Short mmCIF file of C-alpha atoms and ligand atoms in Angstrom, two decimals:
data_model
loop_
_atom_site.label_atom_id
_atom_site.label_comp_id
_atom_site.label_asym_id
_atom_site.label_seq_id
_atom_site.Cartn_x
_atom_site.Cartn_y
_atom_site.Cartn_z
CA MET A 118 -79.68 -135.24 -16.47
CA ARG A 119 -76.55 -135.51 -13.72
CA ILE A 120 -76.28 -132.85 -11.62
CA VAL A 121 -73.62 -131.91 -8.74
CA ILE A 122 -75.29 -130.36 -6.02
CA LYS A 123 -73.31 -128.42 -3.83
CA ILE A 124 -74.53 -127.46 -0.24
CA GLY A 125 -73.24 -124.54 2.36
CA THR A 126 -72.81 -124.96 5.95
CA SER A 127 -76.23 -121.96 5.74
CA THR A 128 -77.97 -124.06 4.35
CA LEU A 129 -77.15 -127.27 6.41
CA ALA A 130 -77.14 -125.94 10.06
CA TYR A 131 -77.51 -122.30 12.62
CA PRO A 132 -74.80 -120.73 13.49
CA THR A 133 -74.87 -122.57 16.28
CA GLY A 134 -73.14 -125.13 14.58
CA HIS A 135 -76.56 -127.04 15.48
CA LEU A 136 -78.30 -128.89 12.50
CA HIS A 137 -81.29 -126.87 10.85
CA ILE A 138 -83.29 -130.49 11.35
CA ARG A 139 -86.27 -128.75 8.35
CA ARG A 140 -84.07 -127.59 6.05
CA THR A 141 -82.49 -130.53 5.94
CA GLU A 142 -85.19 -132.88 5.50
CA GLU A 143 -86.28 -130.67 2.68
CA LEU A 144 -83.42 -130.72 1.03
CA CYS A 145 -82.70 -134.25 1.56
CA ARG A 146 -86.27 -135.78 0.18
CA THR A 147 -86.32 -132.97 -2.56
CA VAL A 148 -82.79 -134.70 -3.89
CA SER A 149 -83.82 -137.74 -3.12
CA ASP A 150 -87.16 -137.08 -5.50
CA LEU A 151 -85.02 -136.18 -8.17
CA LYS A 152 -83.46 -139.21 -8.66
CA ASN A 153 -86.67 -141.75 -8.48
CA ALA A 154 -87.19 -138.67 -11.35
CA GLY A 155 -84.02 -140.62 -13.00
CA HIS A 156 -82.11 -137.07 -12.70
CA GLU A 157 -77.98 -138.66 -10.97
CA ILE A 158 -77.88 -136.19 -8.42
CA ILE A 159 -73.93 -135.93 -6.62
CA LEU A 160 -73.93 -133.57 -3.70
CA VAL A 161 -71.23 -131.80 -2.72
CA SER A 162 -71.63 -131.61 2.09
CA SER A 163 -69.58 -128.34 3.39
CA GLY A 164 -71.10 -128.61 7.38
CA ALA A 165 -68.30 -130.64 8.60
CA ILE A 166 -66.40 -128.40 10.16
CA GLY A 167 -69.55 -125.79 11.43
CA MET A 168 -71.17 -129.40 13.10
CA GLY A 169 -67.69 -131.25 14.51
CA VAL A 170 -68.48 -126.94 16.38
CA GLY A 171 -71.70 -127.65 17.42
CA LYS A 172 -70.65 -131.24 18.61
CA LEU A 173 -68.03 -130.59 20.79
CA GLY A 174 -69.83 -128.00 22.80
CA LEU A 175 -67.03 -125.05 21.39
CA LYS A 176 -67.46 -121.70 21.71
CA SER A 177 -66.82 -120.43 18.18
CA ARG A 178 -65.82 -121.61 14.89
CA PRO A 179 -61.35 -122.10 16.26
CA ALA A 180 -58.94 -120.43 14.58
CA ASP A 181 -55.98 -122.93 14.75
CA ILE A 182 -56.09 -125.79 12.53
CA PRO A 183 -55.64 -128.98 14.39
CA THR A 184 -59.10 -128.26 16.77
CA LYS A 185 -60.85 -127.52 13.38
CA GLN A 186 -59.12 -129.86 11.49
CA ALA A 187 -60.17 -131.95 14.66
CA ALA A 188 -63.23 -130.73 14.93
CA ALA A 189 -64.13 -131.82 11.14
CA ALA A 190 -63.26 -135.68 12.51
CA VAL A 191 -66.35 -134.98 14.48
CA GLY A 192 -68.30 -133.58 12.16
CA GLN A 193 -68.02 -135.00 9.35
CA CYS A 194 -69.18 -138.23 11.10
CA GLU A 195 -72.31 -136.61 12.33
CA LEU A 196 -72.92 -135.10 8.42
CA MET A 197 -72.54 -138.69 7.11
CA TYR A 198 -75.05 -140.03 9.95
CA THR A 199 -77.82 -137.30 8.70
CA TYR A 200 -76.97 -137.49 5.78
CA ASP A 201 -77.66 -141.60 5.61
CA LYS A 202 -80.10 -141.50 8.01
CA LEU A 203 -83.20 -138.86 5.76
CA PHE A 204 -81.90 -140.32 2.52
CA GLY A 205 -82.20 -144.26 4.12
CA GLU A 206 -86.26 -143.49 4.52
CA TYR A 207 -86.35 -142.59 1.27
CA ASN A 208 -84.13 -145.34 0.36
CA HIS A 209 -81.11 -144.28 -1.12
CA THR A 210 -77.93 -145.22 -0.25
CA VAL A 211 -75.32 -142.54 0.32
CA ALA A 212 -71.30 -142.68 -0.93
CA GLN A 213 -68.43 -140.49 0.67
CA ILE A 214 -65.70 -139.23 -0.89
CA LEU A 215 -63.10 -137.19 1.10
CA LEU A 216 -60.90 -135.45 -1.48
CA THR A 217 -58.23 -132.20 -1.31
CA GLY A 218 -57.16 -131.04 -4.77
CA ASP A 219 -54.09 -131.99 -5.27
CA ASP A 220 -56.45 -134.93 -6.02
CA PHE A 221 -57.30 -134.37 -8.81
CA HIS A 222 -53.25 -133.49 -10.52
CA HIS A 223 -53.02 -136.90 -9.80
CA ALA A 224 -54.07 -139.16 -13.01
CA ASP A 225 -53.89 -142.01 -11.56
CA ARG A 226 -56.13 -141.34 -8.04
CA LEU A 227 -58.99 -138.31 -10.57
CA GLN A 228 -59.10 -142.34 -12.96
CA ASN A 229 -60.38 -143.80 -8.69
CA PHE A 230 -61.91 -141.27 -8.88
CA THR A 231 -64.08 -140.73 -11.85
CA ASN A 232 -64.37 -144.79 -11.98
CA THR A 233 -65.33 -144.75 -8.39
CA ILE A 234 -68.48 -141.70 -9.45
CA GLY A 235 -69.01 -144.06 -12.68
CA ARG A 236 -69.78 -147.44 -10.58
CA LEU A 237 -71.59 -146.07 -7.72
CA LEU A 238 -73.62 -143.75 -9.50
CA GLU A 239 -74.78 -147.57 -11.96
CA MET A 240 -75.85 -148.55 -8.93
CA GLY A 241 -77.65 -146.08 -7.95
CA ALA A 242 -76.16 -144.19 -4.50
CA LEU A 243 -75.71 -141.03 -4.05
CA PRO A 244 -72.05 -139.58 -3.53
CA ILE A 245 -71.28 -136.97 -1.06
CA ILE A 246 -68.06 -135.23 -1.30
CA ASN A 247 -66.25 -133.15 0.61
CA GLU A 248 -62.73 -131.93 0.32
CA ASN A 249 -60.68 -134.38 3.88
CA ASP A 250 -60.32 -131.67 6.10
CA SER A 251 -57.99 -132.89 9.12
CA ILE A 252 -55.71 -133.96 6.95
CA ALA A 253 -56.11 -131.38 4.12
CA THR A 254 -53.08 -128.92 4.81
CA GLU A 255 -51.86 -125.15 3.26
CA GLU A 256 -50.11 -126.95 0.12
CA ILE A 257 -52.66 -129.46 -0.70
CA LYS A 258 -56.53 -128.13 -0.05
CA VAL A 259 -58.96 -126.49 -2.69
CA GLY A 260 -59.64 -124.49 -0.16
CA ASP A 261 -63.42 -124.02 -0.78
CA ASN A 262 -66.31 -126.26 -1.92
CA ASP A 263 -66.86 -123.40 -4.67
CA THR A 264 -63.68 -124.26 -6.57
CA LEU A 265 -64.04 -128.65 -5.21
CA SER A 266 -68.06 -128.54 -6.53
CA ALA A 267 -66.67 -126.84 -10.08
CA TYR A 268 -63.87 -129.77 -9.94
CA VAL A 269 -66.45 -132.57 -8.99
CA ALA A 270 -68.75 -131.36 -12.41
CA VAL A 271 -65.80 -130.95 -14.68
CA ASN A 272 -64.39 -133.80 -13.99
CA THR A 273 -68.09 -135.79 -14.02
CA GLY A 274 -69.34 -134.96 -16.97
CA ALA A 275 -72.21 -133.35 -15.33
CA ASP A 276 -74.43 -131.37 -17.25
CA LEU A 277 -75.04 -128.53 -14.03
CA LEU A 278 -73.37 -127.54 -11.05
CA VAL A 279 -76.20 -125.84 -8.52
CA LEU A 280 -74.60 -123.99 -5.87
CA LEU A 281 -76.93 -123.51 -2.54
CA SER A 282 -76.28 -120.71 -0.40
CA ASP A 283 -77.82 -118.45 1.59
CA ILE A 284 -78.35 -116.29 -1.56
CA ASP A 285 -80.77 -116.06 -4.26
CA GLY A 286 -77.60 -115.68 -6.32
CA LEU A 287 -76.38 -112.30 -8.15
CA TYR A 288 -76.96 -108.95 -8.32
CA THR A 289 -76.32 -105.45 -9.74
CA ALA A 290 -75.61 -104.99 -6.06
CA ASP A 291 -75.09 -105.64 -1.82
CA PRO A 292 -78.18 -106.50 -2.15
CA HIS A 293 -77.55 -105.84 1.68
CA ALA A 294 -76.21 -102.17 1.72
CA ASP A 295 -78.39 -101.06 -1.35
CA GLN A 296 -82.81 -101.16 -1.85
CA ASN A 297 -81.92 -101.46 -5.17
CA ALA A 298 -80.38 -103.59 -6.23
CA SER A 299 -81.61 -106.33 -7.64
CA LEU A 300 -81.06 -110.70 -8.88
CA ILE A 301 -79.23 -111.52 -12.63
CA GLU A 302 -81.17 -114.08 -13.95
CA SER A 303 -79.00 -115.07 -17.06
CA VAL A 304 -74.73 -114.30 -16.94
CA HIS A 305 -73.62 -115.60 -20.84
CA GLY A 306 -69.35 -115.43 -19.78
CA ILE A 307 -67.61 -114.40 -16.53
CA THR A 308 -66.53 -110.45 -18.02
CA GLU A 309 -64.77 -107.61 -16.42
CA ASP A 310 -68.51 -106.08 -14.99
CA ILE A 311 -69.73 -109.66 -13.92
CA ARG A 312 -66.48 -110.45 -12.37
CA ALA A 313 -66.74 -106.76 -9.77
CA LEU A 314 -70.32 -107.23 -8.70
CA ALA A 315 -68.20 -110.12 -6.76
CA GLY A 316 -66.78 -106.51 -4.61
CA GLY A 317 -63.41 -106.89 -3.40
CA GLU A 318 -61.84 -108.62 -0.63
CA GLY A 319 -63.56 -107.67 2.21
CA SER A 320 -66.99 -106.28 1.46
CA SER A 321 -69.80 -107.49 2.10
CA LEU A 322 -70.59 -109.47 -1.30
CA GLY A 323 -66.77 -110.42 -1.05
CA THR A 324 -67.19 -112.44 1.99
CA GLY A 325 -70.49 -113.63 1.02
CA GLY A 326 -68.35 -115.91 -1.00
CA MET A 327 -69.46 -113.74 -4.74
CA ARG A 328 -65.75 -114.15 -5.91
CA THR A 329 -65.12 -118.44 -5.29
CA LYS A 330 -68.72 -118.99 -6.95
CA LEU A 331 -67.40 -117.26 -9.41
CA ARG A 332 -64.74 -118.91 -10.79
CA ALA A 333 -66.70 -121.75 -9.92
CA ALA A 334 -69.26 -120.58 -12.92
CA GLU A 335 -65.60 -120.16 -15.15
CA ILE A 336 -64.26 -123.63 -14.51
CA CYS A 337 -67.59 -125.14 -15.62
CA ASN A 338 -68.80 -122.98 -18.03
CA GLU A 339 -65.39 -123.26 -19.99
CA LYS A 340 -66.15 -126.48 -19.97
CA GLY A 341 -69.57 -126.10 -21.71
CA CYS A 342 -71.24 -127.41 -17.98
CA ASP A 343 -73.85 -124.92 -16.45
CA MET A 344 -73.84 -123.36 -12.97
CA VAL A 345 -76.88 -121.85 -11.29
CA ILE A 346 -76.50 -120.88 -7.63
CA ALA A 347 -80.13 -119.70 -5.99
CA ASN A 348 -80.76 -120.05 -2.35
CA GLY A 349 -80.82 -123.16 0.18
CA ALA A 350 -84.05 -121.42 2.63
CA ASP A 351 -86.19 -123.49 -0.22
CA PRO A 352 -84.96 -126.74 -1.75
CA SER A 353 -87.84 -127.09 -4.01
CA VAL A 354 -86.52 -124.07 -5.88
CA LEU A 355 -84.03 -127.36 -7.21
CA TYR A 356 -87.04 -128.82 -9.06
CA ALA A 357 -87.95 -125.59 -11.21
CA ILE A 358 -84.01 -125.53 -12.09
CA THR A 359 -83.68 -128.83 -13.16
CA ASN A 360 -87.12 -128.24 -15.33
CA GLY A 361 -85.34 -125.78 -16.84
CA ASP A 362 -88.53 -123.48 -14.90
CA ARG A 363 -87.94 -119.65 -14.10
CA ALA A 364 -86.64 -120.03 -10.93
CA VAL A 365 -85.25 -117.36 -8.03
CA CYS A 366 -81.76 -117.91 -9.00
CA THR A 367 -78.33 -116.70 -10.99
CA ARG A 368 -77.79 -119.18 -13.73
CA PHE A 369 -74.08 -118.76 -15.89
CA TYR A 370 -74.82 -120.70 -19.07
CA ALA A 371 -71.78 -122.69 -20.72
CA GLU A 372 -70.63 -121.30 -23.74
CA ARG A 373 -72.18 -124.14 -26.81
CA GLU A 374 -70.65 -124.79 -30.22
CA GLY A 375 -73.06 -124.08 -33.32
N1 LIG B 603 -65.43 -128.68 3.78
C1 LIG B 603 -65.88 -127.46 4.90
C2 LIG B 603 -66.30 -128.08 5.98
O1 LIG B 603 -66.61 -129.04 6.22
C3 LIG B 603 -65.87 -126.43 4.32
C4 LIG B 603 -65.31 -125.50 3.00
C5 LIG B 603 -66.32 -124.42 2.17
O2 LIG B 603 -67.43 -124.40 2.39
O3 LIG B 603 -65.96 -124.20 1.64
O4 LIG B 603 -67.22 -127.43 6.96
#
């Protein structure tokens, strides 16, 4: 299977911006193992700005754009250094690709991107993608890595996109506020009812990023690619997901013909 796995900042780093070492190690070990089992994997990793904040010793995430972009430049190095070191332990070679939204709208750039990905996978390398936050401006950026990873999945012919988040999946209500909220295991089509579960702007579910995740599911499902939301707190959930076994997650099924 060709699988795109998106890793959110909350999976990789503590709120301090420093690396969550145990979890990141588990994640890199699991992804290495899945590659050894024969899966083709592409990572989309957030965390550049968050890790830049930690590395530069900033008190909080900067609000102004130049400082955010500077933090991303520092944090992206830290992120790739960490991946290179951890995947290197299992003899996997990482490759960095930084994209902006614009790249998906220029046929030649998109072609270069897919050519590069194709060749990297042929050579057994592990592409690790992020948005090029240090140069992306409002006009050209995708803006969030849920959407970016969906674009990557559909343009690289992936079978599956897995969004590793800080929540188990899509719930019937906000699980932080409603103890009767239950996890929805399968979604066949993003209906208005499903969309309503993402919450309005500013609700705790909405700020959890469920809106961008549902949009990512739509982008993928439309092009025949399944999408899963799972909790990155336990990276071994990836084994069950890729084996098609029952896992704690929400799976959005692409419509299949016939
Ligand atoms: N590209 C951003 C970063 O590396 C993250 C964007 C996102 O998490 O959606 O910090």
